[in-house]
CSV table of C-alpha atoms in Angstrom, one decimal:
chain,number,residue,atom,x,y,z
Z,1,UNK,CA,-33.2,-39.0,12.5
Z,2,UNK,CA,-34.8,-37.0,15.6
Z,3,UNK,CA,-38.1,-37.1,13.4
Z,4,UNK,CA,-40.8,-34.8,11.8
Z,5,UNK,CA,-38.2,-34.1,9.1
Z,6,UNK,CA,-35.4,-33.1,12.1
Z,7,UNK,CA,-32.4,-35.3,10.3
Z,8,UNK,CA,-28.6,-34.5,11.6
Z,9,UNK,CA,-26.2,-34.5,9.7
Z,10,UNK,CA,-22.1,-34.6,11.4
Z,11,UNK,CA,-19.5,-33.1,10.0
Z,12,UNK,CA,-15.9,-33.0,11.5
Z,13,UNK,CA,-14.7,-29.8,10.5
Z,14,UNK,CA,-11.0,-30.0,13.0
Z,15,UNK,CA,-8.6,-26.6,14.1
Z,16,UNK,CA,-12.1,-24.5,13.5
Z,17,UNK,CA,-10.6,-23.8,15.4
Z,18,UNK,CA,-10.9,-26.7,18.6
Z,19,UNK,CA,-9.0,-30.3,17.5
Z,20,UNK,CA,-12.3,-32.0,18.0
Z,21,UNK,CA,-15.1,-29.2,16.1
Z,22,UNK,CA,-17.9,-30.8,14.6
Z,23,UNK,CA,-20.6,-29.0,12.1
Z,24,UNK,CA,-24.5,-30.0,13.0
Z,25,UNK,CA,-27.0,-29.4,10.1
Z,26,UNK,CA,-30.8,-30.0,10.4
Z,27,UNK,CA,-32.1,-31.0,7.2
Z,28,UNK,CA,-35.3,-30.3,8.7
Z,29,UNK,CA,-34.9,-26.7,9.8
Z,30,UNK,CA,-32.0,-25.7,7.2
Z,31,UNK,CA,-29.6,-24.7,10.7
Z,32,UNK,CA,-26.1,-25.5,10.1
Z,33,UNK,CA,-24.5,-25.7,13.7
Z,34,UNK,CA,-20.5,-24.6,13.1
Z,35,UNK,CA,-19.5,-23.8,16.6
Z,36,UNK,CA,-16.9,-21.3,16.5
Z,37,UNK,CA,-16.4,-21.1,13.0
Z,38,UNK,CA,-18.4,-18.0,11.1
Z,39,UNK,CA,-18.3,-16.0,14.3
Z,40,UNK,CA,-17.5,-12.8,15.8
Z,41,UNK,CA,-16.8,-11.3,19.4
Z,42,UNK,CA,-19.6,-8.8,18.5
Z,43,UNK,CA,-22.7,-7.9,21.0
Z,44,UNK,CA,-25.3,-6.0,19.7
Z,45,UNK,CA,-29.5,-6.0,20.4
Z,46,UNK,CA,-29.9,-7.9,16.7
Z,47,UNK,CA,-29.8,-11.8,17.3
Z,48,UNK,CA,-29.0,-12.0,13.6
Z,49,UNK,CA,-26.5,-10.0,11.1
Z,50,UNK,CA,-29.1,-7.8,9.7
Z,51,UNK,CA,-26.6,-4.9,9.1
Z,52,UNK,CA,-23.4,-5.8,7.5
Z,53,UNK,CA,-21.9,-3.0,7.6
Z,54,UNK,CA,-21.8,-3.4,11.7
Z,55,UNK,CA,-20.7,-7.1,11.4
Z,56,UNK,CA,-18.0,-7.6,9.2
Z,57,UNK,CA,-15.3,-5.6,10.8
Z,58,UNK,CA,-15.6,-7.5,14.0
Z,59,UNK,CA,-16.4,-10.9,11.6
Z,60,UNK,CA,-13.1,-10.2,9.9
Z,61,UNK,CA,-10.8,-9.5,12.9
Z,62,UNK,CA,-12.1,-12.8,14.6
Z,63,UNK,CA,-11.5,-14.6,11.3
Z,64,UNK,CA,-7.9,-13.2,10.9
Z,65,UNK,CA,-7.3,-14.1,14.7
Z,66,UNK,CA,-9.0,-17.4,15.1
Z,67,UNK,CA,-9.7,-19.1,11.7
Z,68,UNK,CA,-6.9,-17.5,9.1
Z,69,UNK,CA,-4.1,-19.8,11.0
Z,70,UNK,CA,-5.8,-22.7,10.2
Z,71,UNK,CA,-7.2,-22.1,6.4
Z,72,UNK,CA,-6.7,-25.3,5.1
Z,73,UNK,CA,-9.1,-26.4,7.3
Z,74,UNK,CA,-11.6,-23.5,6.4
Z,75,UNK,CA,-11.5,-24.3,2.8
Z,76,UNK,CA,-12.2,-28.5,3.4
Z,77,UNK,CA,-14.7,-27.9,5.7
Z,78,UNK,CA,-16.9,-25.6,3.4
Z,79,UNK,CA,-16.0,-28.5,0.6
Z,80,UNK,CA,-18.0,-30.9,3.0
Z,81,UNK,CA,-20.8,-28.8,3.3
Z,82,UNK,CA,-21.2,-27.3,-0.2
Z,83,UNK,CA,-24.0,-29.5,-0.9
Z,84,UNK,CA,-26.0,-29.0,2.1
Z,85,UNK,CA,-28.8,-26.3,1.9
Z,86,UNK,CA,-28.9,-24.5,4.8
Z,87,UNK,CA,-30.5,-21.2,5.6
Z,88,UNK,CA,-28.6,-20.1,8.3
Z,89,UNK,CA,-25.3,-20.2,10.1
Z,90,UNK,CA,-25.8,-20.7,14.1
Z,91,UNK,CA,-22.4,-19.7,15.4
Z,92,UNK,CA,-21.2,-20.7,18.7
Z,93,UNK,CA,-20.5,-16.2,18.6
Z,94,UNK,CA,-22.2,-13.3,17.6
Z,95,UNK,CA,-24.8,-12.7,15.6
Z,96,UNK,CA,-26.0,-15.3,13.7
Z,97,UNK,CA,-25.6,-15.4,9.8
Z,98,UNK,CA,-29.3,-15.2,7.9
Z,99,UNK,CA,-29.5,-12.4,5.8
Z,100,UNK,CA,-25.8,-11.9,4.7
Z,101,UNK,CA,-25.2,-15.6,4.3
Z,102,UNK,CA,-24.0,-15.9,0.6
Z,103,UNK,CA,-21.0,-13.1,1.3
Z,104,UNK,CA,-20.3,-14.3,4.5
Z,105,UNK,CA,-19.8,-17.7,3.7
Z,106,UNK,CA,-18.0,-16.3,0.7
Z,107,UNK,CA,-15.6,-14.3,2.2
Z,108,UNK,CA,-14.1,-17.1,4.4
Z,109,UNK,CA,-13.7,-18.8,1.0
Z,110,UNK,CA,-11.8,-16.0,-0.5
Z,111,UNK,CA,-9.7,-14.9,2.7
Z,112,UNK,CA,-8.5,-18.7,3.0
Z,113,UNK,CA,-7.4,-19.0,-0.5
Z,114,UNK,CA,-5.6,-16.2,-0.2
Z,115,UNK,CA,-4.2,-16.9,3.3
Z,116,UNK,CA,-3.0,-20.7,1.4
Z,117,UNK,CA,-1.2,-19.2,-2.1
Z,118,UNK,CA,1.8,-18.0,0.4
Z,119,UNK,CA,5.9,-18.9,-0.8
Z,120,UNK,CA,6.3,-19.6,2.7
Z,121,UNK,CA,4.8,-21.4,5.6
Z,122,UNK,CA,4.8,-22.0,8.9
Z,123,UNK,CA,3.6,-24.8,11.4
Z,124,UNK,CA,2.5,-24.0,14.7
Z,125,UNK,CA,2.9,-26.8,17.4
Z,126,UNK,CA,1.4,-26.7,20.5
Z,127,UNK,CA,-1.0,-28.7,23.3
Z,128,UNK,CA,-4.6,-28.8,23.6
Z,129,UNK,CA,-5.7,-28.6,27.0
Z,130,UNK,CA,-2.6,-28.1,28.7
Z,131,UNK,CA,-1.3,-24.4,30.2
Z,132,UNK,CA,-1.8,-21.9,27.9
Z,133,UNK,CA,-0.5,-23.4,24.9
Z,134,UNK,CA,-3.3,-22.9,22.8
Z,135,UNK,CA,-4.0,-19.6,23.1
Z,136,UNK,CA,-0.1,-18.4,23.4
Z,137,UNK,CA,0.0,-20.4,20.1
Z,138,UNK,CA,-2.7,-18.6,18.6
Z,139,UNK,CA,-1.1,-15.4,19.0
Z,140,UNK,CA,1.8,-16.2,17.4
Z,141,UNK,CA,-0.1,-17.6,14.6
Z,142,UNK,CA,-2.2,-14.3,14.5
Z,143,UNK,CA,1.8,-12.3,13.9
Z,144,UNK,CA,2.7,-14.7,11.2
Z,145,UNK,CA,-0.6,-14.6,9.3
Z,146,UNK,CA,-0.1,-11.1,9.5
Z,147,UNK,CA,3.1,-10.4,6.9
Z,148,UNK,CA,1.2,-13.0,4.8
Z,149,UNK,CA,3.0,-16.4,5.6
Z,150,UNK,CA,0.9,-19.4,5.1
Z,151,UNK,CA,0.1,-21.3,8.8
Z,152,UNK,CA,-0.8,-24.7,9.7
Z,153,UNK,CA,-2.0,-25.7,13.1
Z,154,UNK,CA,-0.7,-28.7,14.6
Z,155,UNK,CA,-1.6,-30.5,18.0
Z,156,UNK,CA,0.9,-32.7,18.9
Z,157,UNK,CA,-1.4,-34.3,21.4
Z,158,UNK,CA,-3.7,-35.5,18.9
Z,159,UNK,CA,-0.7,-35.7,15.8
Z,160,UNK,CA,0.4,-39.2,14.7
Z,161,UNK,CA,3.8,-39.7,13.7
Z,162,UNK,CA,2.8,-39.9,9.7
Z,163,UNK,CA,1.2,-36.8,9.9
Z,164,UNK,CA,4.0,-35.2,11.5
Z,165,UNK,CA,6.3,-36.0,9.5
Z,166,UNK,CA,4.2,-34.9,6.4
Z,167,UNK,CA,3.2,-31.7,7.7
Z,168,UNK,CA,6.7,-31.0,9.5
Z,169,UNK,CA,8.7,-31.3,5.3
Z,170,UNK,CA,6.2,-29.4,3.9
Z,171,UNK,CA,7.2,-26.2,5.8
Z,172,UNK,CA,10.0,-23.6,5.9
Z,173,UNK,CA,9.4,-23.6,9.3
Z,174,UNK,CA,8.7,-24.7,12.7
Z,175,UNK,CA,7.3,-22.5,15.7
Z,176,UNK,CA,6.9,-25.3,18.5
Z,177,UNK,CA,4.8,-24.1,22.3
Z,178,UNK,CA,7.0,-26.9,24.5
Z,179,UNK,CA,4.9,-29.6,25.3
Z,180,UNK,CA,4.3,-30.9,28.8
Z,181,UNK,CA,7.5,-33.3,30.4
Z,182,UNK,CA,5.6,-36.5,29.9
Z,183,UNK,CA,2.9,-37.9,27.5
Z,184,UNK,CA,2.5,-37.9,23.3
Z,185,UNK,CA,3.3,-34.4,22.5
Z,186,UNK,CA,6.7,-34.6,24.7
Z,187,UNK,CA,7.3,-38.7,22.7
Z,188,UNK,CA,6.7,-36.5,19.5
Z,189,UNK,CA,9.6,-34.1,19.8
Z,190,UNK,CA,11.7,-37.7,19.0
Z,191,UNK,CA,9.8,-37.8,15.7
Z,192,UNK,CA,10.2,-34.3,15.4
Z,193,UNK,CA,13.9,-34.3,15.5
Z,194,UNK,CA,13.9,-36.9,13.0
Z,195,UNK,CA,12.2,-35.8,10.2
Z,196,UNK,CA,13.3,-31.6,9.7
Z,197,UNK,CA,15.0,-30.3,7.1
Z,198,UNK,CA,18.1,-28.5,7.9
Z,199,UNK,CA,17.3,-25.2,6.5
Z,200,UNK,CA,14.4,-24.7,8.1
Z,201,UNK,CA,14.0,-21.9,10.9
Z,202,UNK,CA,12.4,-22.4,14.0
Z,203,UNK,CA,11.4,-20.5,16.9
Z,204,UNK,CA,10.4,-22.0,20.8
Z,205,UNK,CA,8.2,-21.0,23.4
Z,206,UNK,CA,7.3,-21.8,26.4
Z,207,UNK,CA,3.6,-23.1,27.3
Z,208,UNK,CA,3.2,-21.5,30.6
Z,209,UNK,CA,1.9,-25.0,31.6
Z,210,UNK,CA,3.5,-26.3,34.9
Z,211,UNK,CA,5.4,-28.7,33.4
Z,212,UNK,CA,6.8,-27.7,30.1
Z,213,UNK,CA,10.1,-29.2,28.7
Z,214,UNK,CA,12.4,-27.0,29.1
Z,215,UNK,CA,12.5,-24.9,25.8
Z,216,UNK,CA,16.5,-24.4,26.3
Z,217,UNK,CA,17.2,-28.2,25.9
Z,218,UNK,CA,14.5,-28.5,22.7
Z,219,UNK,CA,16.8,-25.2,21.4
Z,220,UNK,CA,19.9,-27.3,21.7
Z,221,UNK,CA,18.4,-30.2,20.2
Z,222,UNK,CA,17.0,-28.6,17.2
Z,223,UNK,CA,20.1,-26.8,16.9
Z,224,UNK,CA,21.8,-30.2,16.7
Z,225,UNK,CA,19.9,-31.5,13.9
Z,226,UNK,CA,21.1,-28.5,11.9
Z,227,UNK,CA,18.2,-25.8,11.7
Z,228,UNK,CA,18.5,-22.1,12.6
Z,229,UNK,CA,16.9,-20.6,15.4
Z,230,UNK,CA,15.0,-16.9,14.6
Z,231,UNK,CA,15.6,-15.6,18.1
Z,232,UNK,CA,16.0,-16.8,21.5
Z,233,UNK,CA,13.5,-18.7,23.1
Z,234,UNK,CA,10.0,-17.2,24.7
Z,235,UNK,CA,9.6,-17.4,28.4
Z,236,UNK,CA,6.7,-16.8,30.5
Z,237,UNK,CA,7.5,-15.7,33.9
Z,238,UNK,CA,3.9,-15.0,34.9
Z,239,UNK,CA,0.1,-16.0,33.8
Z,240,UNK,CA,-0.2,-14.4,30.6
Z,241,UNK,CA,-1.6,-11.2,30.4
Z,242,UNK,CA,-2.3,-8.7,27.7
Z,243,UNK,CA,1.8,-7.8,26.9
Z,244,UNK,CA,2.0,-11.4,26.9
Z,245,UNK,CA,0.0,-12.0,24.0
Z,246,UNK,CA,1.2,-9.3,22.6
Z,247,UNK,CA,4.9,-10.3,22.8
Z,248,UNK,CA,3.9,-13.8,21.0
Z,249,UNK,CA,2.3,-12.0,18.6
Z,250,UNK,CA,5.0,-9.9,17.7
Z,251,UNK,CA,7.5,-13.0,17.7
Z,252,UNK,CA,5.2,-14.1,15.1
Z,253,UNK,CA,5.3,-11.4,13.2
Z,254,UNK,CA,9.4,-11.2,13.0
Z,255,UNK,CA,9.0,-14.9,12.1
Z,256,UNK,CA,6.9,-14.1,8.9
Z,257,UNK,CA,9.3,-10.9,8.2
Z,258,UNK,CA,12.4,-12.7,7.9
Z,259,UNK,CA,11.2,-15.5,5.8
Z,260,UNK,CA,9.6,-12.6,3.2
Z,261,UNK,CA,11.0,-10.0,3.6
Z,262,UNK,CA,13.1,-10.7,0.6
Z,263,UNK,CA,10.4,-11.4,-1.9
Z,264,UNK,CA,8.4,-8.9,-0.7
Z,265,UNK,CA,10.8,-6.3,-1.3
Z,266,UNK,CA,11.6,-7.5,-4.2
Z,267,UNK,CA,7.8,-7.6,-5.8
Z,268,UNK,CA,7.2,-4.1,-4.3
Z,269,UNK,CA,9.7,-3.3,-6.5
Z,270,UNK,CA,9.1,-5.2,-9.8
Z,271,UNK,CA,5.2,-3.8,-9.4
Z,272,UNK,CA,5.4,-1.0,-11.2
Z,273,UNK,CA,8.4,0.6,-13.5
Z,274,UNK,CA,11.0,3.1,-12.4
Z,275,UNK,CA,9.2,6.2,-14.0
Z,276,UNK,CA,5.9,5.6,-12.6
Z,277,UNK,CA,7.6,4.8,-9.5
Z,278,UNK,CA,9.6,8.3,-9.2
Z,279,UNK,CA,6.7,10.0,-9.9
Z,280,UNK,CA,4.3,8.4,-7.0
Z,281,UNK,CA,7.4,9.5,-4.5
Z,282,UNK,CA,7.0,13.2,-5.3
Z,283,UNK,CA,3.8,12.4,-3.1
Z,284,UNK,CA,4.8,14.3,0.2
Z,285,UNK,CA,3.6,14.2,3.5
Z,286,UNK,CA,4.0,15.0,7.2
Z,287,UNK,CA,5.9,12.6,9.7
Z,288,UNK,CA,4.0,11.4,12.9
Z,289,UNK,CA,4.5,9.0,15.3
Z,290,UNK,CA,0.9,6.8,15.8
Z,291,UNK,CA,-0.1,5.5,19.5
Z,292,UNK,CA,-2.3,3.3,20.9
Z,293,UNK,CA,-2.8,1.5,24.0
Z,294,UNK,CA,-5.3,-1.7,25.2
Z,295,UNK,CA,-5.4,-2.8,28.1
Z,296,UNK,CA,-1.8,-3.2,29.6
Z,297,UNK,CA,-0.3,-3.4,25.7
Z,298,UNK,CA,0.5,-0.5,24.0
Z,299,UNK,CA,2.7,0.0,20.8
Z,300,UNK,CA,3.4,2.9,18.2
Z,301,UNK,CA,4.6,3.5,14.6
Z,302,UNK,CA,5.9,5.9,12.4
Z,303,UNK,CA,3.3,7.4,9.8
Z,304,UNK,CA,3.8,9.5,6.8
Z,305,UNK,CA,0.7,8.2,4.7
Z,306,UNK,CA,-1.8,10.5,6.9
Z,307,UNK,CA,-4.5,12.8,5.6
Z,308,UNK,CA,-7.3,14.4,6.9
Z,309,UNK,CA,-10.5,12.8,5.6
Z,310,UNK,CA,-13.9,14.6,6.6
Z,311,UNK,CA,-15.3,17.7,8.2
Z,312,UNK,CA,-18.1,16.6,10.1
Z,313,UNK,CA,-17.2,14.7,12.3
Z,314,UNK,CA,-13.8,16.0,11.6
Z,315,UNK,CA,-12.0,12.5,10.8
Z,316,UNK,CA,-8.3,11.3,9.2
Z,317,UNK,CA,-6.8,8.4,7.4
Z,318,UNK,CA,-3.8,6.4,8.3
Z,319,UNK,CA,-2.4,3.7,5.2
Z,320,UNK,CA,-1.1,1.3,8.4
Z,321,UNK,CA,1.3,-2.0,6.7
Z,322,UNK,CA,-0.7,-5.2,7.6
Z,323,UNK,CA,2.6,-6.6,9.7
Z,324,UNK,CA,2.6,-3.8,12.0
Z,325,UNK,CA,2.5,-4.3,15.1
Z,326,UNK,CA,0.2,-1.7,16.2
Z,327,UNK,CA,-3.0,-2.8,13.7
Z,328,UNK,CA,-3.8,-5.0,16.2
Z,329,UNK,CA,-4.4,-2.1,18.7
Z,330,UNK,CA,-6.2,-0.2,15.6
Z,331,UNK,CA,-9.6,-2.2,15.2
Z,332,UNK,CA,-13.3,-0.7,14.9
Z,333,UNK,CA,-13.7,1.5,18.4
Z,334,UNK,CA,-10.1,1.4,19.4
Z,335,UNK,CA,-8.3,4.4,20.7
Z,336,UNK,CA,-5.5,6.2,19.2
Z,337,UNK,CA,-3.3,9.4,19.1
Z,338,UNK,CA,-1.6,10.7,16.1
Z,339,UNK,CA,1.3,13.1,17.2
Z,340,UNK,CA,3.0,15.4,14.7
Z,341,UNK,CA,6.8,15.4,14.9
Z,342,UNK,CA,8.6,18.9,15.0
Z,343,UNK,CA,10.2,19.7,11.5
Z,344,UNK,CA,13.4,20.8,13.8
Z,345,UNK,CA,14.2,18.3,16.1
Z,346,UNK,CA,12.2,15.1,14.9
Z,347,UNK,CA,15.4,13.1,13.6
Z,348,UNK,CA,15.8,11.5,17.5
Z,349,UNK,CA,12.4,10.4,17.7
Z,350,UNK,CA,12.2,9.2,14.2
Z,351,UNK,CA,15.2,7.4,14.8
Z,352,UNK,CA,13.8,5.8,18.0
Z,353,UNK,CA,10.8,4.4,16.7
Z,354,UNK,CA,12.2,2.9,13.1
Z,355,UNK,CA,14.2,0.6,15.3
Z,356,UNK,CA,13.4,-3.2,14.9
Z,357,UNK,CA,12.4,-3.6,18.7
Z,358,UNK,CA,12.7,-7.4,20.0
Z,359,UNK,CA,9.3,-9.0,20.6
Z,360,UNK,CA,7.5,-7.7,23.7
Z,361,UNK,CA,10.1,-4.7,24.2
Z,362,UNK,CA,8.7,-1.1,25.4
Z,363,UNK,CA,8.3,1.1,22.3
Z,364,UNK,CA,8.7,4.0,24.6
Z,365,UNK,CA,11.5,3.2,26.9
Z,366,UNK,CA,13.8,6.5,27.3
Z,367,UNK,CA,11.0,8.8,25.3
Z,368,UNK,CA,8.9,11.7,27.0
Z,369,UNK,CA,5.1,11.0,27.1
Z,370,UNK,CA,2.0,11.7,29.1
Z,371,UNK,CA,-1.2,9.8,28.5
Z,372,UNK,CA,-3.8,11.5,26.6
Z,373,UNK,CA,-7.5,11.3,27.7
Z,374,UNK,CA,-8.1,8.4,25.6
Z,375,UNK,CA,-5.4,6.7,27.2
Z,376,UNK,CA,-3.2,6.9,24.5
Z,377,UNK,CA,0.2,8.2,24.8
Z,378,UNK,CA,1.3,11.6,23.6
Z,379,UNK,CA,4.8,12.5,23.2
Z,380,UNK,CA,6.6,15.7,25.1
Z,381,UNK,CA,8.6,16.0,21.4
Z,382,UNK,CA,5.0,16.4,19.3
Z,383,UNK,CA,4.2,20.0,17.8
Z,384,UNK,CA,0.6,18.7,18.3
Z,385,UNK,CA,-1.5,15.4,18.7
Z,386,UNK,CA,-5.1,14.4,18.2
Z,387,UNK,CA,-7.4,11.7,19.6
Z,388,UNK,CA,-8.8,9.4,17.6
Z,389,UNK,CA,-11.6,6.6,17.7
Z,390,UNK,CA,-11.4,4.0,15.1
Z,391,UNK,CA,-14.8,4.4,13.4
Z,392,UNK,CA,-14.1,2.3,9.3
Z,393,UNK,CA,-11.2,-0.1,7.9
Z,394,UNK,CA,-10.9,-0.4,4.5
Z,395,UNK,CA,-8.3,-3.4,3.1
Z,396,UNK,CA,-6.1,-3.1,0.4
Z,397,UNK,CA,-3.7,-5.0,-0.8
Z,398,UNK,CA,-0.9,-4.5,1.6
Z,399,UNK,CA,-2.6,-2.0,4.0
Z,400,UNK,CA,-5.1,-0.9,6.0
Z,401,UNK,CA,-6.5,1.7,5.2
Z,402,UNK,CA,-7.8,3.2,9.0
Z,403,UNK,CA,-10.4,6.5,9.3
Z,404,UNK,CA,-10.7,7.6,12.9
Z,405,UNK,CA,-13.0,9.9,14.2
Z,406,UNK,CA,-11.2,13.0,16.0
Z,407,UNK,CA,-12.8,13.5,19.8
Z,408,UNK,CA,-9.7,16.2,20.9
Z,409,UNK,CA,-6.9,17.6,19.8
Z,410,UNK,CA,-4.3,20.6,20.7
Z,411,UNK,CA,-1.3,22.0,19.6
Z,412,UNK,CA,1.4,21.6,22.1
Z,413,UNK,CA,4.3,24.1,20.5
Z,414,UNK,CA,2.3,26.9,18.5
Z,415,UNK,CA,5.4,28.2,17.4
Z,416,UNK,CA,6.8,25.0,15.5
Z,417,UNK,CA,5.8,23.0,12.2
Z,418,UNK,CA,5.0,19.4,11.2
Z,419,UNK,CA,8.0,18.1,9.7
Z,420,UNK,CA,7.6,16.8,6.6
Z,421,UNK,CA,8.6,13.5,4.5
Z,422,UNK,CA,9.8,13.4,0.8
Z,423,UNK,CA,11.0,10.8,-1.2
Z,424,UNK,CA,12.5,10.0,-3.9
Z,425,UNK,CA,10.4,6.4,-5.3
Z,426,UNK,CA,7.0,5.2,-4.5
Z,427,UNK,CA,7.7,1.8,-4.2
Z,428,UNK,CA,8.7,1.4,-0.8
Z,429,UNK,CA,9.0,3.8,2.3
């Protein structure tokens, strides 16, 4: 009690997303303190959200990244403060929450049930405070919430051995950032060891932190105890950068394809019957290979679900698979190219690009390209391309759905066509 009326009120609200986070409300003023939680790596002139339609892309992206790994932690923590009465949320990021605050706070309900009604799951191991654990850890998280796969955060410097060994069965598997030589996270691979199941699958990566175990010894040893690594393990050569992330993020991303791929295809194709699903594949369209670039990461895809969308501005649409890699290169005010693929000779670069490339691997390695003005590449084999900004995303069940803006645009062989994609079911590409 701070008096006139100023009484705190603590609540620990863990992984939100810091071991340690803590919610503050003043009874007095109705603020509910929540530190990163209900944020957004948005700067704008408004100190609070007063246009929604500006907020929530940037509100949703740093919820998928930050808070959708840890989910079960979202939904106890707005349990705790259900009962309080607060008028507004003052975030440790962005704008803070006032006149929006009943969706907002609703929509972090709904995207962690959602992100908690998963088949499978994964926990993440790392360090607090030491190298770049953390944040290496929180890419990979970002890949495997991406194809849907339920994640749990653990830190294993702040883990005892009973939650360990509850959280460790409960998975179908382990991604573990190696834990520095000496001190409790390295005395909790011991417990670790102890307690999997032998048909889990695991992945390893290193920390970046000075002193990490060495992740080829805790490959061996999980090896030993029977479980099945998804890929070698992740080395960091150099401070993280950009590809870095990217590379983790990716890793992640295989991780959560290969344990659901399976079902996935499989409901895709018990979703609707065989008729209706013939008849949706008579739906044609071109073939194009999508680009983008950030920074020193860059990725691309192949696209067939492409249609122009407006006049003025002139703008498209691009259906783009949640677990792509590129979508995280496709947010609000990104930069993209979409180049058309010559009816003629587009087999090669087709071919290229539907590859499953290894976490972190150059997407363009051995193909033609020069960079477009928006920094984007453009491919020597494209008919013709167009520059794009990233102006709306709409979600949908399995999608996004992206409209970008076109700023330029030429056609590099007049002579040649768009190739074009037809299939024979809907249900899957």
């Amino acid at each position: 009690d701070l008096g006139d009326e100023h009484v705190l009120e603590f609540v620990t609200a863990p992984n939100l997303h810091w071991p340690d986070t803590m919610f503050s409300f003043d009874r007095g003023t109705g603020l509910l303190y929540t530190c990163d939680a209900f944020g957004s790596h948005l700067c704008t002139a408004s100190v609070f959200d007063e246009d929604l339609e500006v907020v929530l892309p940037d509100y949703r992206f740093y919820y998928d990244c930050l808070m959708r790994p840890n989910a079960k932690s979202v939904l106890t923590a707005l349990r705790k403060t259900k009962d309080m009465e607060f008028t507004t949320i003052c975030n440790g990021h962005g704008p803070l929450i006032r006149y929006n605050l009943p969706e907002l706070v609703s929509n972090y309900k709904e995207w962690s049930e959602g992100a908690t009604k998963a088949d499978n799951s994964v926990v993440v191991m790392y360090t607090s405070d030491y190298g770049y654990s953390d944040r290496l850890s929180q890419a990979l998280a970002r890949g495997l919430t991406k194809t849907g796969v339920t994640v749990e955060m653990l830190d294993l410097s702040a883990t005892d051995t009973q939650e360990l060994v509850e959280t460790v069965g409960s998975h179908s598997g382990i991604a573990l950032l190696a834990p520095p030589s000496k001190g409790p996270a390295h005395d909790s691979i011991k417990t670790l060891l102890a307690c999997v199941k032998s048909k889990q699958t695991f992945l390893v990566a290193e920390s970046y932190g000075g002193d990490d175990d060495p992740v080829d010894v805790i490959t061996s040893q999980l090896i030993g105890v029977g479980l099945t690594p998804l890929m070698n393990a992740i080395r960091v050569r150099e401070e993280p950068t950009e590809e870095t992330y990217q590379q983790y993020e990716e890793a992640g991303t295989d991780f959560g394809q290969t344990l659901s791929q399976k079902d996935a295809i499989k409901a895709k194709k018990e979703a609707m019957d065989n008729d209706t699903a013939k008849a949706l594949g008579r739906i044609s369209g071109g073939l194009y290979v999508v680009t983008a670039a950030k920074g020193s990461s860059r990725s691309a895809m192949i696209a067939s679900w492409v249609a122009q969308a407006s006049f003025e501005p002139l703008g498209l649409s691009i259906a783009v698979a949640k677990d792509r890699a590129i979508e995280s290169l496709m947010q609000v005010g990104d930069k993209f190219a979409l180049n058309c693929l010559d009816e003629k000779t587009y087999s090669g670069v087709m071919k290229h690009f539907l590859k499953r490339f290894p976490p972190g691997a150059d997407r363009f390695e051995g193909i033609g390209y020069r960079l477009a003005g928006n920094g984007s590449p453009v491919l020597e084999e494209s008919v013709a391309f167009m520059e794009c900004t990233v102006v709306k995303r709409m979600e949908v069940a399995d999608h996004w759905i992206v409209y970008g803006e076109v700023t330029d645009g030429r056609v590099t062989k007049p002579d040649r066509k768009t190739a074009v994609h037809h299939r024979k079911i809907g249900n899957y590409y």
